[in-house]
């Protein structure tokens, strides 16, 4: 005799499947303890530029890092005011990207899109303005890019793609001169 | 009369017991159905979520031959599946408006990439500021090799006069562009990262014409 499953259970099953599916999709990002933000946060203090070691077998901060890109990052924390990022970009290929802890890339700029090779970027929080940080009309304001961050804490990641096999030293040298710190302190 | 007096209560109580037993067995059956339904829903709900986050659907990904790329990767307004995928991957991808990533776990015929086989990766120029093909093991780690070669990018690749190129993916040294696949028997992943693609769609997402993604041809196996 075939087992008859009452229709109500099929409906209930479908509704439950849908609910469990939605809960799983929404909670999975939070249940990923080794996301990129957690991996980078373990490497050093906030508001400091930290160079990532060159990716090598068995030595990668994040999985699937590019072996032919050199990286430096700054974990910015806007709790004590805006954070400033300064870099002298040696070529068109450089990419500066800002991320939320969940990995949303909310801002990015490529070397090729900049008018000048020096970039001066100020990251502000939702209720902060650059004026509030104690400096009004910083320098001539067209030289400073102000980016409003949707999060108080996040990551600024600089990518320096290599233009040739022997160019890594040059990229690493250029990354060393980048700066990240509290806006007021930097003057 | 006595029996008539004693009997009815007995009959009544027996009927009540049967009914109670029936009720108990009914509610037991209901409980079993409910637990069963819940177990199936748990399996299907989590299973479908996992599949859609790990592999994606046509709605969230672009699949061209062996290559698969997430259309809204890194975008703040990405769908929850793409966001969960990025969080789980442990990567920090650029927004798809700035860069596109395409991953291949198989060759163009659908066979899993393995270091036991040798492949020819044939491609034509990609319209972007910079791009790179890198090789990883199945966990996303770089593969140890004597030449320290883990990838080829647009700046260093040897090309033919018509702009096309061929990368030889093999564990033994090969001429031209040799991408070493390490010791035999491990599964491989190729990741093509394309920075600043020059074409975009109406949403600003980087566009790579399907025929520009390289073909991965299996040559021989050990």
PDB file of N, CA and C in Angstrom, chain A residues 52-55 66-72 158-162 165 167-169 171-172 175:
ATOM      1  N   UNK A  52      51.434  43.144   2.681  1.00  0.00           N
ATOM      2  CA  UNK A  52      51.223  41.703   2.762  1.00  0.00           C
ATOM      3  C   UNK A  52      52.454  41.015   2.184  1.00  0.00           C
ATOM      4  N   UNK A  53      52.889  39.930   2.825  1.00  0.00           N
ATOM      5  CA  UNK A  53      54.017  39.204   2.246  1.00  0.00           C
ATOM      6  C   UNK A  53      53.625  38.635   0.879  1.00  0.00           C
ATOM      7  N   UNK A  54      54.599  38.550   0.010  1.00  0.00           N
ATOM      8  CA  UNK A  54      54.386  37.993  -1.323  1.00  0.00           C
ATOM      9  C   UNK A  54      53.769  36.602  -1.211  1.00  0.00           C
ATOM     10  N   UNK A  55      52.728  36.352  -2.002  1.00  0.00           N
ATOM     11  CA  UNK A  55      52.075  35.040  -1.948  1.00  0.00           C
ATOM     12  C   UNK A  55      53.051  33.960  -2.405  1.00  0.00           C
ATOM     13  N   UNK A  66      46.702  36.863  -5.781  1.00  0.00           N
ATOM     14  CA  UNK A  66      47.429  36.905  -7.047  1.00  0.00           C
ATOM     15  C   UNK A  66      48.925  36.830  -6.760  1.00  0.00           C
ATOM     16  N   UNK A  67      49.630  35.879  -7.384  1.00  0.00           N
ATOM     17  CA  UNK A  67      51.079  35.803  -7.173  1.00  0.00           C
ATOM     18  C   UNK A  67      51.813  36.943  -7.869  1.00  0.00           C
ATOM     19  N   UNK A  68      51.153  37.596  -8.827  1.00  0.00           N
ATOM     20  CA  UNK A  68      51.816  38.668  -9.577  1.00  0.00           C
ATOM     21  C   UNK A  68      51.223  40.046  -9.253  1.00  0.00           C
ATOM     22  N   UNK A  69      50.686  40.163  -8.038  1.00  0.00           N
ATOM     23  CA  UNK A  69      50.234  41.458  -7.531  1.00  0.00           C
ATOM     24  C   UNK A  69      50.845  41.608  -6.142  1.00  0.00           C
ATOM     25  N   UNK A  70      51.353  42.816  -5.828  1.00  0.00           N
ATOM     26  CA  UNK A  70      51.814  43.071  -4.461  1.00  0.00           C
ATOM     27  C   UNK A  70      50.726  43.877  -3.760  1.00  0.00           C
ATOM     28  N   UNK A  71      50.467  43.533  -2.492  1.00  0.00           N
ATOM     29  CA  UNK A  71      49.362  44.140  -1.765  1.00  0.00           C
ATOM     30  C   UNK A  71      49.842  44.864  -0.510  1.00  0.00           C
ATOM     31  N   UNK A  72      49.150  45.945  -0.173  1.00  0.00           N
ATOM     32  CA  UNK A  72      49.307  46.563   1.142  1.00  0.00           C
ATOM     33  C   UNK A  72      47.912  46.959   1.594  1.00  0.00           C
ATOM     34  N   UNK A 158      45.464  48.189  -1.248  1.00  0.00           N
ATOM     35  CA  UNK A 158      46.145  48.695  -2.448  1.00  0.00           C
ATOM     36  C   UNK A 158      46.711  47.503  -3.210  1.00  0.00           C
ATOM     37  N   UNK A 159      46.408  47.449  -4.488  1.00  0.00           N
ATOM     38  CA  UNK A 159      46.951  46.394  -5.348  1.00  0.00           C
ATOM     39  C   UNK A 159      47.959  47.014  -6.302  1.00  0.00           C
ATOM     40  N   UNK A 160      49.141  46.414  -6.355  1.00  0.00           N
ATOM     41  CA  UNK A 160      50.156  46.845  -7.309  1.00  0.00           C
ATOM     42  C   UNK A 160      50.441  45.673  -8.250  1.00  0.00           C
ATOM     43  N   UNK A 161      49.716  45.588  -9.371  1.00  0.00           N
ATOM     44  CA  UNK A 161      49.969  44.495 -10.316  1.00  0.00           C
ATOM     45  C   UNK A 161      51.366  44.649 -10.916  1.00  0.00           C
ATOM     46  N   UNK A 162      52.064  43.552 -11.105  1.00  0.00           N
ATOM     47  CA  UNK A 162      53.433  43.615 -11.612  1.00  0.00           C
ATOM     48  C   UNK A 162      53.429  43.762 -13.126  1.00  0.00           C
ATOM     49  N   UNK A 165      58.267  40.315 -14.786  1.00  0.00           N
ATOM     50  CA  UNK A 165      58.720  39.359 -13.773  1.00  0.00           C
ATOM     51  C   UNK A 165      59.729  39.953 -12.801  1.00  0.00           C
ATOM     52  N   UNK A 167      59.872  43.117 -11.715  1.00  0.00           N
ATOM     53  CA  UNK A 167      59.472  44.421 -11.199  1.00  0.00           C
ATOM     54  C   UNK A 167      58.956  44.400  -9.763  1.00  0.00           C
ATOM     55  N   UNK A 168      59.017  43.251  -9.102  1.00  0.00           N
ATOM     56  CA  UNK A 168      58.394  43.175  -7.787  1.00  0.00           C
ATOM     57  C   UNK A 168      59.086  44.092  -6.784  1.00  0.00           C
ATOM     58  N   UNK A 169      60.394  44.237  -6.879  1.00  0.00           N
ATOM     59  CA  UNK A 169      61.126  45.087  -5.931  1.00  0.00           C
ATOM     60  C   UNK A 169      60.626  46.527  -6.025  1.00  0.00           C
ATOM     61  N   UNK A 171      57.652  47.578  -7.080  1.00  0.00           N
ATOM     62  CA  UNK A 171      56.290  47.667  -6.542  1.00  0.00           C
ATOM     63  C   UNK A 171      56.322  47.660  -5.016  1.00  0.00           C
ATOM     64  N   UNK A 172      57.172  46.788  -4.449  1.00  0.00           N
ATOM     65  CA  UNK A 172      57.256  46.697  -2.990  1.00  0.00           C
ATOM     66  C   UNK A 172      57.790  47.998  -2.399  1.00  0.00           C
ATOM     67  N   UNK A 175      55.064  50.575  -2.435  1.00  0.00           N
ATOM     68  CA  UNK A 175      54.050  50.303  -1.405  1.00  0.00           C
ATOM     69  C   UNK A 175      54.549  50.753  -0.028  1.00  0.00           C
TER      70      UNK A 175
END
